[in-house]
XYZ file of C-alpha atoms in Angstrom:
122
model
C 7.833 21.896 -57.669
C 8.212 18.543 -55.682
C 10.938 19.660 -54.281
C 9.232 22.389 -52.212
C 6.618 19.893 -50.980
C 9.122 17.205 -50.440
C 11.261 20.605 -48.617
C 8.209 21.490 -47.034
C 6.924 17.470 -45.213
C 10.696 17.735 -44.063
C 10.353 20.059 -42.172
C 6.934 19.562 -41.114
C 8.260 16.310 -40.132
C 10.826 17.797 -37.982
C 8.895 19.922 -36.485
C 6.994 17.151 -35.262
C 9.583 15.068 -33.924
C 10.455 18.586 -31.885
C 7.202 19.091 -30.506
C 7.347 15.053 -29.763
C 10.220 15.062 -27.950
C 9.897 18.127 -25.617
C 6.968 16.213 -24.952
C 7.881 13.038 -23.769
C 11.413 15.394 -21.707
C 9.400 17.679 -20.110
C 7.069 14.925 -19.412
C 9.346 12.887 -17.995
C 10.524 14.908 -15.819
C 7.972 17.116 -14.543
C 6.616 13.930 -13.339
C 9.972 12.802 -11.951
C 10.506 15.752 -9.812
C 7.148 15.488 -9.055
C 7.678 11.719 -7.829
C 10.222 12.833 -6.217
C 8.775 16.097 -3.891
C 6.651 13.631 -3.074
C 8.575 10.683 -1.941
C 10.224 13.792 0.821
C 6.686 14.663 1.892
C 6.437 10.768 3.181
C 9.654 10.637 4.464
C 9.078 13.338 6.192
C 6.163 12.182 7.546
C 7.524 9.218 8.946
C 5.670 7.139 5.785
C 9.304 5.474 5.504
C 6.957 2.156 3.694
C 4.701 4.256 1.273
C 8.310 6.281 0.806
C 9.290 1.726 -0.854
C 6.317 1.975 -2.696
C 6.917 5.148 -4.010
C 10.390 4.996 -4.985
C 9.350 1.164 -6.660
C 7.198 3.217 -8.835
C 9.510 6.170 -9.689
C 12.868 4.145 -10.675
C 9.841 1.293 -13.059
C 8.756 5.173 -14.420
C 11.789 5.858 -15.369
C 13.383 2.107 -16.374
C 10.032 2.942 -18.648
C 10.639 5.865 -20.612
C 14.874 6.023 -20.851
C 14.682 3.965 -24.051
C 12.710 6.554 -25.426
C 14.100 9.621 -23.612
C 18.122 7.956 -25.425
C 16.919 9.449 -28.359
C 16.979 12.880 -27.688
C 19.342 13.085 -24.283
C 23.078 11.479 -24.014
C 22.832 7.827 -22.452
C 25.507 9.331 -19.872
C 23.419 12.006 -18.434
C 20.680 9.387 -18.825
C 22.520 6.946 -16.801
C 23.458 9.199 -14.043
C 19.942 9.894 -12.977
C 19.335 6.384 -13.703
C 22.060 5.943 -10.337
C 20.989 8.838 -8.773
C 17.078 7.105 -8.519
C 18.973 3.373 -7.868
C 20.162 4.053 -4.775
C 17.685 5.942 -2.625
C 15.231 3.105 -2.140
C 18.810 2.576 0.105
C 17.836 5.280 2.666
C 14.544 5.207 2.351
C 14.641 4.423 6.256
C 14.152 6.707 9.310
C 18.318 6.248 10.788
C 18.777 7.403 7.016
C 16.076 11.118 6.956
C 19.222 13.718 5.846
C 20.717 11.172 3.253
C 17.666 10.540 1.655
C 16.873 14.206 2.233
C 20.356 14.647 0.518
C 19.962 12.198 -2.718
C 16.893 13.685 -3.733
C 17.879 16.767 -3.671
C 20.393 14.915 -5.716
C 18.355 13.640 -7.807
C 16.077 16.583 -8.645
C 19.311 19.280 -9.062
C 20.453 15.986 -11.691
C 17.168 16.077 -13.416
C 17.094 19.218 -13.995
C 20.051 19.262 -15.128
C 18.811 16.794 -17.850
C 15.830 19.373 -18.986
C 17.920 22.387 -18.945
C 20.828 20.066 -21.168
C 17.961 18.373 -23.708
C 16.039 22.184 -24.003
C 19.771 24.332 -24.191
C 19.823 22.891 -27.434
C 16.879 23.185 -28.490
């Protein structure tokens, strides 16, 4: 009988870990995608000072979540995302608007790929 209780507790623990990891990854990715959309809107409106602040907030947010996400996602993918996000500030100027839009598109694609890879394994 003790084995049955132990098996049930292990099953419940694993279900809780799966739910928590799914929430963490999904919430992080959605927040980053929304922030990138906000950044894209700021750049198209010509608010490059606000765009720089948004990029700073986005990078800070990602750094605060990256170590938790490393428990569930390969570090290679997390590193690629960090590189995409880290390079955005170099393009936040009026003369680089097209490049900034391109880099935002790459960052969105990277985040969506991370989301897909995580949830396709569940």
